[in-house]
Every structure is written in C-alpha cells, then in structure tokens.
C-alpha cells in the first residue's frame, strides 16, 4: 500500500473577543472559510506637513519634521468572509446562519444590559454618561498576525434562505482599524498586544533576503550613495 505524508490541516482565521482586564477569551469566532484576499492600507502619521517650507517649493511643511513620525502608521484591513450552512450538512441548523451572523453583529452593538444601564443613569439625572466600552477584539491570521482591532464596517449580503426564511448563505464585507499604542491607553492589554505585533514585524523584516547591494540599483561607485556631487 502506498503511503502518503499527512496533509496538515489548514489554520483558520478568526476573531477573538477578550476581557481586557483578565485577558481571558470571552468569545471565539472561527471563520468558516479563510478569505481569498486581504486588503491592507497603511497611512504614516507624519509629524510635519507635505512639501518644503520655502526655497521655491510650494509645500507648507516644516523641513525639520520631514522624517519624523508621531506614532505608528494607521492601518486598516478589509476582506470578505463567507458563511454557508449547506457546507455543513452534518451540523443541525434550525435557525440557519442567524447565530453566526448575530455573533459578528454583536461586535458592533452594545448589549441590552449596557443600554439599560445607560438609560437608568439618564433617568437618575446623571449629567455625564461615558460612552459604552466594548470588549477588546483581536483579529487572527495565523500565529504571526494577532492584532487588536475595532470593526469599522460590517456589510452583509444574504444570498440563500431555507423554507422558514432563515438565511443559509451570506457574504460579509468586514472592515477593521488596527488599534495601536496611539489609540489605546498606556498599560492596556491591547496596547501590549500591538507592541508584540510590531515586534513580530521587526523580526520578519530582519529575516528578509537582500536583493543585492547598491550596484544592483545602479547607484554604486566612488563616493557611494552618500557622496556629494
């Protein structure tokens, strides 16, 4: 009998809701299918404006601030996730995919208990009521990407239903903002997790293979790239 090497089981991406004080997972959402694509955008937090401060240029920035950053880049992620109850015939789904959709939607909703408490404080005459604080949310894409996030977009396209009109197939467009140390208070568990994520980037950057020296760019020669003309 021909023996084949074991095929490793693919790791799923997902979302983990964490108690920020204890660090214990409150809810784990494993995406049924890994998204086919990830769209990521990074916007540097530059200290100065754009352009120069004179000398014939049209910019209004401070030359002394051109290479300075105020903090980590503002990073956003977007992807499409799919949920399909027909892919899991062995799992009973009397409510279709309502539970899975509700779990994701509760990431952007306060709970009824929180709303009732806010209403109670209003009726009591409390002058200032703090906005409702949500649990810490992490997005995981393998062991090298575990990042604190806030959902900024959740768009649901339901495309199939059972006889009771329960949705059984849907595509979800999910947008997230990565929460960095610029967004979270010092000592917050999410800030520590972001620092670990950034340290992972630094390790990966150091491991990158060099594509060649300056000669490969055509800027080698006497005096080097730092030489004056």
PDB file of C-alpha atoms in Angstrom:
ATOM      1  CA  UNK A   1       0.000   0.000   0.000  1.00  0.00           C
ATOM      2  CA  UNK A   2       1.321   3.408  -0.968  1.00  0.00           C
ATOM      3  CA  UNK A   3       1.618   5.752   1.988  1.00  0.00           C
ATOM      4  CA  UNK A   4       1.230   9.488   1.595  1.00  0.00           C
ATOM      5  CA  UNK A   5       2.564  12.063   4.022  1.00  0.00           C
ATOM      6  CA  UNK A   6      -0.019  13.560   6.296  1.00  0.00           C
ATOM      7  CA  UNK A   7      -1.585  16.683   4.852  1.00  0.00           C
ATOM      8  CA  UNK A   8      -1.558  19.406   7.506  1.00  0.00           C
ATOM      9  CA  UNK A   9      -4.952  20.780   8.457  1.00  0.00           C
ATOM     10  CA  UNK A  10      -5.201  24.436   7.392  1.00  0.00           C
ATOM     11  CA  UNK A  11      -5.309  27.046  10.116  1.00  0.00           C
ATOM     12  CA  UNK A  12      -8.451  29.180  10.165  1.00  0.00           C
ATOM     13  CA  UNK A  13      -8.533  32.909  10.567  1.00  0.00           C
ATOM     14  CA  UNK A  14     -10.865  34.354  13.143  1.00  0.00           C
ATOM     15  CA  UNK A  15     -11.843  36.909  15.743  1.00  0.00           C
ATOM     16  CA  UNK A  16     -11.331  36.622  19.491  1.00  0.00           C
ATOM     17  CA  UNK A  17     -13.206  38.796  21.974  1.00  0.00           C
ATOM     18  CA  UNK A  18     -11.059  39.226  25.082  1.00  0.00           C
ATOM     19  CA  UNK A  19     -11.704  40.546  28.567  1.00  0.00           C
ATOM     20  CA  UNK A  20      -9.174  43.431  28.639  1.00  0.00           C
ATOM     21  CA  UNK A  21      -8.688  43.147  32.399  1.00  0.00           C
ATOM     22  CA  UNK A  22      -8.240  39.394  32.780  1.00  0.00           C
ATOM     23  CA  UNK A  23      -7.019  38.617  29.270  1.00  0.00           C
ATOM     24  CA  UNK A  24      -9.367  35.634  29.029  1.00  0.00           C
ATOM     25  CA  UNK A  25     -11.255  34.912  25.778  1.00  0.00           C
ATOM     26  CA  UNK A  26     -14.967  35.671  26.069  1.00  0.00           C
ATOM     27  CA  UNK A  27     -15.899  34.580  22.562  1.00  0.00           C
ATOM     28  CA  UNK A  28     -14.036  32.894  19.717  1.00  0.00           C
ATOM     29  CA  UNK A  29     -15.298  33.305  16.154  1.00  0.00           C
ATOM     30  CA  UNK A  30     -13.624  30.941  13.706  1.00  0.00           C
ATOM     31  CA  UNK A  31     -14.310  31.953  10.119  1.00  0.00           C
ATOM     32  CA  UNK A  32     -15.808  29.048   8.183  1.00  0.00           C
ATOM     33  CA  UNK A  33     -13.647  29.800   5.145  1.00  0.00           C
ATOM     34  CA  UNK A  34     -10.436  31.789   5.037  1.00  0.00           C
ATOM     35  CA  UNK A  35     -10.911  34.914   2.881  1.00  0.00           C
ATOM     36  CA  UNK A  36      -9.343  34.647  -0.569  1.00  0.00           C
ATOM     37  CA  UNK A  37      -7.824  38.131  -0.344  1.00  0.00           C
ATOM     38  CA  UNK A  38      -6.865  40.692   2.286  1.00  0.00           C
ATOM     39  CA  UNK A  39      -6.753  44.403   1.528  1.00  0.00           C
ATOM     40  CA  UNK A  40      -4.459  46.301   3.881  1.00  0.00           C
ATOM     41  CA  UNK A  41      -3.745  50.038   3.931  1.00  0.00           C
ATOM     42  CA  UNK A  42      -1.085  51.840   5.977  1.00  0.00           C
ATOM     43  CA  UNK A  43      -1.021  55.633   6.381  1.00  0.00           C
ATOM     44  CA  UNK A  44       2.090  57.085   8.094  1.00  0.00           C
ATOM     45  CA  UNK A  45       1.500  59.530  10.925  1.00  0.00           C
ATOM     46  CA  UNK A  46       3.910  62.193   9.719  1.00  0.00           C
ATOM     47  CA  UNK A  47       4.881  64.915  12.187  1.00  0.00           C
ATOM     48  CA  UNK A  48       5.067  67.702   9.598  1.00  0.00           C
ATOM     49  CA  UNK A  49       3.039  68.678   6.586  1.00  0.00           C
ATOM     50  CA  UNK A  50       3.853  67.911   2.974  1.00  0.00           C
ATOM     51  CA  UNK A  51       6.394  69.732   0.867  1.00  0.00           C
ATOM     52  CA  UNK A  52       9.128  72.141   1.959  1.00  0.00           C
ATOM     53  CA  UNK A  53       8.939  75.418   3.849  1.00  0.00           C
ATOM     54  CA  UNK A  54      10.420  77.664   1.204  1.00  0.00           C
ATOM     55  CA  UNK A  55      13.226  77.812  -1.305  1.00  0.00           C
ATOM     56  CA  UNK A  56      10.854  77.984  -4.241  1.00  0.00           C
ATOM     57  CA  UNK A  57       8.770  74.974  -3.240  1.00  0.00           C
ATOM     58  CA  UNK A  58       5.005  75.001  -2.974  1.00  0.00           C
ATOM     59  CA  UNK A  59       4.691  72.975   0.226  1.00  0.00           C
ATOM     60  CA  UNK A  60       3.902  74.294   3.684  1.00  0.00           C
ATOM     61  CA  UNK A  61       5.590  71.669   5.848  1.00  0.00           C
ATOM     62  CA  UNK A  62       8.435  72.109   8.301  1.00  0.00           C
ATOM     63  CA  UNK A  63      11.715  70.812   6.862  1.00  0.00           C
ATOM     64  CA  UNK A  64      12.866  69.785  10.319  1.00  0.00           C
ATOM     65  CA  UNK A  65       9.853  67.449  10.626  1.00  0.00           C
ATOM     66  CA  UNK A  66      10.080  65.779   7.198  1.00  0.00           C
ATOM     67  CA  UNK A  67      11.493  62.487   8.530  1.00  0.00           C
ATOM     68  CA  UNK A  68       9.680  62.425  11.863  1.00  0.00           C
ATOM     69  CA  UNK A  69       6.718  60.260  12.810  1.00  0.00           C
ATOM     70  CA  UNK A  70       4.180  60.984  15.543  1.00  0.00           C
ATOM     71  CA  UNK A  71       3.460  57.306  16.080  1.00  0.00           C
ATOM     72  CA  UNK A  72       2.724  54.007  14.331  1.00  0.00           C
ATOM     73  CA  UNK A  73       1.080  54.067  10.927  1.00  0.00           C
ATOM     74  CA  UNK A  74      -2.706  53.993  10.859  1.00  0.00           C
ATOM     75  CA  UNK A  75      -3.552  50.578   9.435  1.00  0.00           C
ATOM     76  CA  UNK A  76      -6.855  49.282   8.093  1.00  0.00           C
ATOM     77  CA  UNK A  77      -7.849  45.810   6.875  1.00  0.00           C
ATOM     78  CA  UNK A  78     -10.721  44.758   4.598  1.00  0.00           C
ATOM     79  CA  UNK A  79     -11.804  41.313   3.495  1.00  0.00           C
ATOM     80  CA  UNK A  80     -14.864  39.291   2.523  1.00  0.00           C
ATOM     81  CA  UNK A  81     -15.905  36.333   4.671  1.00  0.00           C
ATOM     82  CA  UNK A  82     -18.408  33.679   3.631  1.00  0.00           C
ATOM     83  CA  UNK A  83     -20.823  31.645   5.752  1.00  0.00           C
ATOM     84  CA  UNK A  84     -22.624  28.684   4.204  1.00  0.00           C
ATOM     85  CA  UNK A  85     -24.825  26.299   6.214  1.00  0.00           C
ATOM     86  CA  UNK A  86     -25.164  23.979   3.198  1.00  0.00           C
ATOM     87  CA  UNK A  87     -21.467  23.167   3.507  1.00  0.00           C
ATOM     88  CA  UNK A  88     -22.112  21.572   6.901  1.00  0.00           C
ATOM     89  CA  UNK A  89     -24.978  19.129   6.368  1.00  0.00           C
ATOM     90  CA  UNK A  90     -23.902  17.089   9.380  1.00  0.00           C
ATOM     91  CA  UNK A  91     -24.481  20.083  11.692  1.00  0.00           C
ATOM     92  CA  UNK A  92     -28.109  20.860  12.615  1.00  0.00           C
ATOM     93  CA  UNK A  93     -29.013  24.438  11.734  1.00  0.00           C
ATOM     94  CA  UNK A  94     -32.673  25.068  12.656  1.00  0.00           C
ATOM     95  CA  UNK A  95     -32.013  28.835  12.616  1.00  0.00           C
ATOM     96  CA  UNK A  96     -29.871  28.806   9.502  1.00  0.00           C
ATOM     97  CA  UNK A  97     -26.840  31.048   9.924  1.00  0.00           C
ATOM     98  CA  UNK A  98     -28.693  33.530  12.156  1.00  0.00           C
ATOM     99  CA  UNK A  99     -26.466  32.629  15.167  1.00  0.00           C
ATOM    100  CA  UNK A 100     -23.222  33.169  13.207  1.00  0.00           C
ATOM    101  CA  UNK A 101     -24.448  36.488  11.826  1.00  0.00           C
ATOM    102  CA  UNK A 102     -25.658  37.627  15.247  1.00  0.00           C
ATOM    103  CA  UNK A 103     -22.295  36.797  16.804  1.00  0.00           C
ATOM    104  CA  UNK A 104     -20.497  39.016  14.307  1.00  0.00           C
ATOM    105  CA  UNK A 105     -23.081  41.792  14.544  1.00  0.00           C
ATOM    106  CA  UNK A 106     -22.739  41.906  18.331  1.00  0.00           C
ATOM    107  CA  UNK A 107     -19.173  43.078  17.784  1.00  0.00           C
ATOM    108  CA  UNK A 108     -20.618  46.471  16.807  1.00  0.00           C
ATOM    109  CA  UNK A 109     -23.625  46.538  19.148  1.00  0.00           C
ATOM    110  CA  UNK A 110     -23.694  47.233  22.903  1.00  0.00           C
ATOM    111  CA  UNK A 111     -25.588  44.654  24.929  1.00  0.00           C
ATOM    112  CA  UNK A 112     -29.129  45.188  26.192  1.00  0.00           C
ATOM    113  CA  UNK A 113     -27.748  45.242  29.751  1.00  0.00           C
ATOM    114  CA  UNK A 114     -25.377  48.086  28.842  1.00  0.00           C
ATOM    115  CA  UNK A 115     -28.163  50.050  27.150  1.00  0.00           C
ATOM    116  CA  UNK A 116     -30.472  49.582  30.139  1.00  0.00           C
ATOM    117  CA  UNK A 117     -27.736  50.777  32.489  1.00  0.00           C
ATOM    118  CA  UNK A 118     -27.167  53.873  30.357  1.00  0.00           C
ATOM    119  CA  UNK A 119     -30.926  54.532  30.353  1.00  0.00           C
ATOM    120  CA  UNK A 120     -31.063  54.080  34.133  1.00  0.00           C
ATOM    121  CA  UNK A 121     -28.285  56.637  34.617  1.00  0.00           C
ATOM    122  CA  UNK A 122     -30.074  59.085  32.317  1.00  0.00           C
ATOM    123  CA  UNK A 123     -33.331  58.776  34.258  1.00  0.00           C
ATOM    124  CA  UNK A 124     -31.383  59.156  37.505  1.00  0.00           C
ATOM    125  CA  UNK A 125     -30.167  62.540  36.280  1.00  0.00           C
ATOM    126  CA  UNK A 126     -26.519  61.696  35.749  1.00  0.00           C
ATOM    127  CA  UNK A 127     -25.013  64.710  33.999  1.00  0.00           C
ATOM    128  CA  UNK A 128     -22.257  62.928  32.099  1.00  0.00           C
ATOM    129  CA  UNK A 129     -22.533  59.342  30.893  1.00  0.00           C
ATOM    130  CA  UNK A 130     -19.422  57.771  29.419  1.00  0.00           C
ATOM    131  CA  UNK A 131     -19.769  56.057  26.058  1.00  0.00           C
ATOM    132  CA  UNK A 132     -20.244  52.308  26.328  1.00  0.00           C
ATOM    133  CA  UNK A 133     -16.915  50.457  26.292  1.00  0.00           C
ATOM    134  CA  UNK A 134     -16.767  47.339  24.169  1.00  0.00           C
ATOM    135  CA  UNK A 135     -14.565  44.306  24.885  1.00  0.00           C
ATOM    136  CA  UNK A 136     -11.131  44.040  23.307  1.00  0.00           C
ATOM    137  CA  UNK A 137     -11.358  42.445  19.849  1.00  0.00           C
ATOM    138  CA  UNK A 138      -8.471  40.613  18.213  1.00  0.00           C
ATOM    139  CA  UNK A 139      -8.201  39.521  14.598  1.00  0.00           C
ATOM    140  CA  UNK A 140      -6.008  36.481  13.982  1.00  0.00           C
ATOM    141  CA  UNK A 141      -4.463  35.450  10.690  1.00  0.00           C
ATOM    142  CA  UNK A 142      -2.036  32.743  11.695  1.00  0.00           C
ATOM    143  CA  UNK A 143       0.439  32.971  14.541  1.00  0.00           C
ATOM    144  CA  UNK A 144       2.306  35.929  13.018  1.00  0.00           C
ATOM    145  CA  UNK A 145      -0.712  38.205  12.857  1.00  0.00           C
ATOM    146  CA  UNK A 146      -2.649  38.626  16.092  1.00  0.00           C
ATOM    147  CA  UNK A 147      -3.772  42.233  16.231  1.00  0.00           C
ATOM    148  CA  UNK A 148      -6.159  44.356  18.317  1.00  0.00           C
ATOM    149  CA  UNK A 149      -8.826  45.858  16.069  1.00  0.00           C
ATOM    150  CA  UNK A 150     -12.061  47.821  16.006  1.00  0.00           C
ATOM    151  CA  UNK A 151     -14.639  46.898  13.387  1.00  0.00           C
ATOM    152  CA  UNK A 152     -15.392  49.891  11.175  1.00  0.00           C
ATOM    153  CA  UNK A 153     -17.567  48.165   8.587  1.00  0.00           C
ATOM    154  CA  UNK A 154     -19.838  45.132   8.529  1.00  0.00           C
ATOM    155  CA  UNK A 155     -21.892  44.687   5.380  1.00  0.00           C
ATOM    156  CA  UNK A 156     -23.978  41.519   4.986  1.00  0.00           C
ATOM    157  CA  UNK A 157     -25.187  40.098   1.668  1.00  0.00           C
ATOM    158  CA  UNK A 158     -27.587  37.204   2.325  1.00  0.00           C
ATOM    159  CA  UNK A 159     -27.999  35.115  -0.827  1.00  0.00           C
ATOM    160  CA  UNK A 160     -29.958  31.962   0.110  1.00  0.00           C
ATOM    161  CA  UNK A 161     -32.709  31.061   2.595  1.00  0.00           C
ATOM    162  CA  UNK A 162     -34.460  27.970   3.912  1.00  0.00           C
ATOM    163  CA  UNK A 163     -38.236  27.379   3.873  1.00  0.00           C
ATOM    164  CA  UNK A 164     -38.578  29.430   7.084  1.00  0.00           C
ATOM    165  CA  UNK A 165     -36.658  32.347   5.538  1.00  0.00           C
ATOM    166  CA  UNK A 166     -33.650  31.754   7.756  1.00  0.00           C
ATOM    167  CA  UNK A 167     -30.526  32.835   5.880  1.00  0.00           C
ATOM    168  CA  UNK A 168     -28.312  29.867   4.977  1.00  0.00           C
ATOM    169  CA  UNK A 169     -25.653  31.604   2.889  1.00  0.00           C
ATOM    170  CA  UNK A 170     -24.098  35.052   3.193  1.00  0.00           C
ATOM    171  CA  UNK A 171     -21.047  37.068   2.230  1.00  0.00           C
ATOM    172  CA  UNK A 172     -19.789  39.621   4.726  1.00  0.00           C
ATOM    173  CA  UNK A 173     -17.627  42.604   3.886  1.00  0.00           C
ATOM    174  CA  UNK A 174     -15.623  43.361   7.019  1.00  0.00           C
ATOM    175  CA  UNK A 175     -13.506  46.457   7.592  1.00  0.00           C
ATOM    176  CA  UNK A 176     -11.235  46.870  10.612  1.00  0.00           C
ATOM    177  CA  UNK A 177      -8.924  49.504  12.047  1.00  0.00           C
ATOM    178  CA  UNK A 178      -5.830  48.191  13.777  1.00  0.00           C
ATOM    179  CA  UNK A 179      -5.643  49.694  17.275  1.00  0.00           C
ATOM    180  CA  UNK A 180      -2.111  50.840  18.079  1.00  0.00           C
ATOM    181  CA  UNK A 181      -0.495  52.439  21.117  1.00  0.00           C
ATOM    182  CA  UNK A 182      -1.753  55.765  19.728  1.00  0.00           C
ATOM    183  CA  UNK A 183      -5.346  54.578  20.161  1.00  0.00           C
ATOM    184  CA  UNK A 184      -5.205  52.755  23.498  1.00  0.00           C
ATOM    185  CA  UNK A 185      -4.217  53.977  26.969  1.00  0.00           C
ATOM    186  CA  UNK A 186      -0.826  53.040  28.391  1.00  0.00           C
ATOM    187  CA  UNK A 187      -0.930  49.685  30.142  1.00  0.00           C
ATOM    188  CA  UNK A 188      -3.974  48.480  28.203  1.00  0.00           C
ATOM    189  CA  UNK A 189      -3.735  44.827  27.191  1.00  0.00           C
ATOM    190  CA  UNK A 190      -4.496  45.778  23.603  1.00  0.00           C
ATOM    191  CA  UNK A 191      -1.520  48.170  23.563  1.00  0.00           C
ATOM    192  CA  UNK A 192       0.752  45.350  24.749  1.00  0.00           C
ATOM    193  CA  UNK A 193      -0.599  43.053  22.019  1.00  0.00           C
ATOM    194  CA  UNK A 194       0.014  45.735  19.400  1.00  0.00           C
ATOM    195  CA  UNK A 195       3.620  46.104  20.565  1.00  0.00           C
ATOM    196  CA  UNK A 196       4.055  42.335  20.227  1.00  0.00           C
ATOM    197  CA  UNK A 197       2.593  42.548  16.712  1.00  0.00           C
ATOM    198  CA  UNK A 198       5.014  45.361  15.794  1.00  0.00           C
ATOM    199  CA  UNK A 199       7.952  43.405  17.243  1.00  0.00           C
ATOM    200  CA  UNK A 200       6.947  40.478  15.038  1.00  0.00           C
ATOM    201  CA  UNK A 201       7.140  42.779  12.006  1.00  0.00           C
ATOM    202  CA  UNK A 202      10.629  43.839  13.049  1.00  0.00           C
ATOM    203  CA  UNK A 203      11.769  40.219  13.302  1.00  0.00           C
ATOM    204  CA  UNK A 204      10.341  39.402   9.887  1.00  0.00           C
ATOM    205  CA  UNK A 205      11.964  42.489   8.365  1.00  0.00           C
ATOM    206  CA  UNK A 206      15.361  41.416   9.701  1.00  0.00           C
ATOM    207  CA  UNK A 207      14.843  37.980   8.145  1.00  0.00           C
ATOM    208  CA  UNK A 208      14.150  39.393   4.662  1.00  0.00           C
ATOM    209  CA  UNK A 209      16.621  38.307   1.997  1.00  0.00           C
ATOM    210  CA  UNK A 210      18.637  41.098   0.427  1.00  0.00           C
ATOM    211  CA  UNK A 211      18.094  41.646  -3.267  1.00  0.00           C
ATOM    212  CA  UNK A 212      21.678  42.789  -3.801  1.00  0.00           C
ATOM    213  CA  UNK A 213      23.894  45.745  -2.994  1.00  0.00           C
ATOM    214  CA  UNK A 214      23.846  49.310  -4.266  1.00  0.00           C
ATOM    215  CA  UNK A 215      25.387  48.143  -7.529  1.00  0.00           C
ATOM    216  CA  UNK A 216      22.146  46.315  -8.328  1.00  0.00           C
ATOM    217  CA  UNK A 217      20.396  49.705  -8.173  1.00  0.00           C
ATOM    218  CA  UNK A 218      22.960  51.362 -10.402  1.00  0.00           C
ATOM    219  CA  UNK A 219      23.994  53.884  -7.746  1.00  0.00           C
ATOM    220  CA  UNK A 220      27.312  52.381  -6.631  1.00  0.00           C
ATOM    221  CA  UNK A 221      30.696  53.802  -7.405  1.00  0.00           C
ATOM    222  CA  UNK A 222      33.214  56.198  -5.944  1.00  0.00           C
ATOM    223  CA  UNK A 223      31.913  58.248  -3.088  1.00  0.00           C
ATOM    224  CA  UNK A 224      28.952  55.944  -2.549  1.00  0.00           C
ATOM    225  CA  UNK A 225      25.330  56.927  -2.274  1.00  0.00           C
ATOM    226  CA  UNK A 226      26.171  59.403   0.494  1.00  0.00           C
ATOM    227  CA  UNK A 227      28.788  61.222  -1.579  1.00  0.00           C
ATOM    228  CA  UNK A 228      28.341  64.803  -2.724  1.00  0.00           C
ATOM    229  CA  UNK A 229      28.346  65.718  -6.384  1.00  0.00           C
TER     230      UNK A 229
END
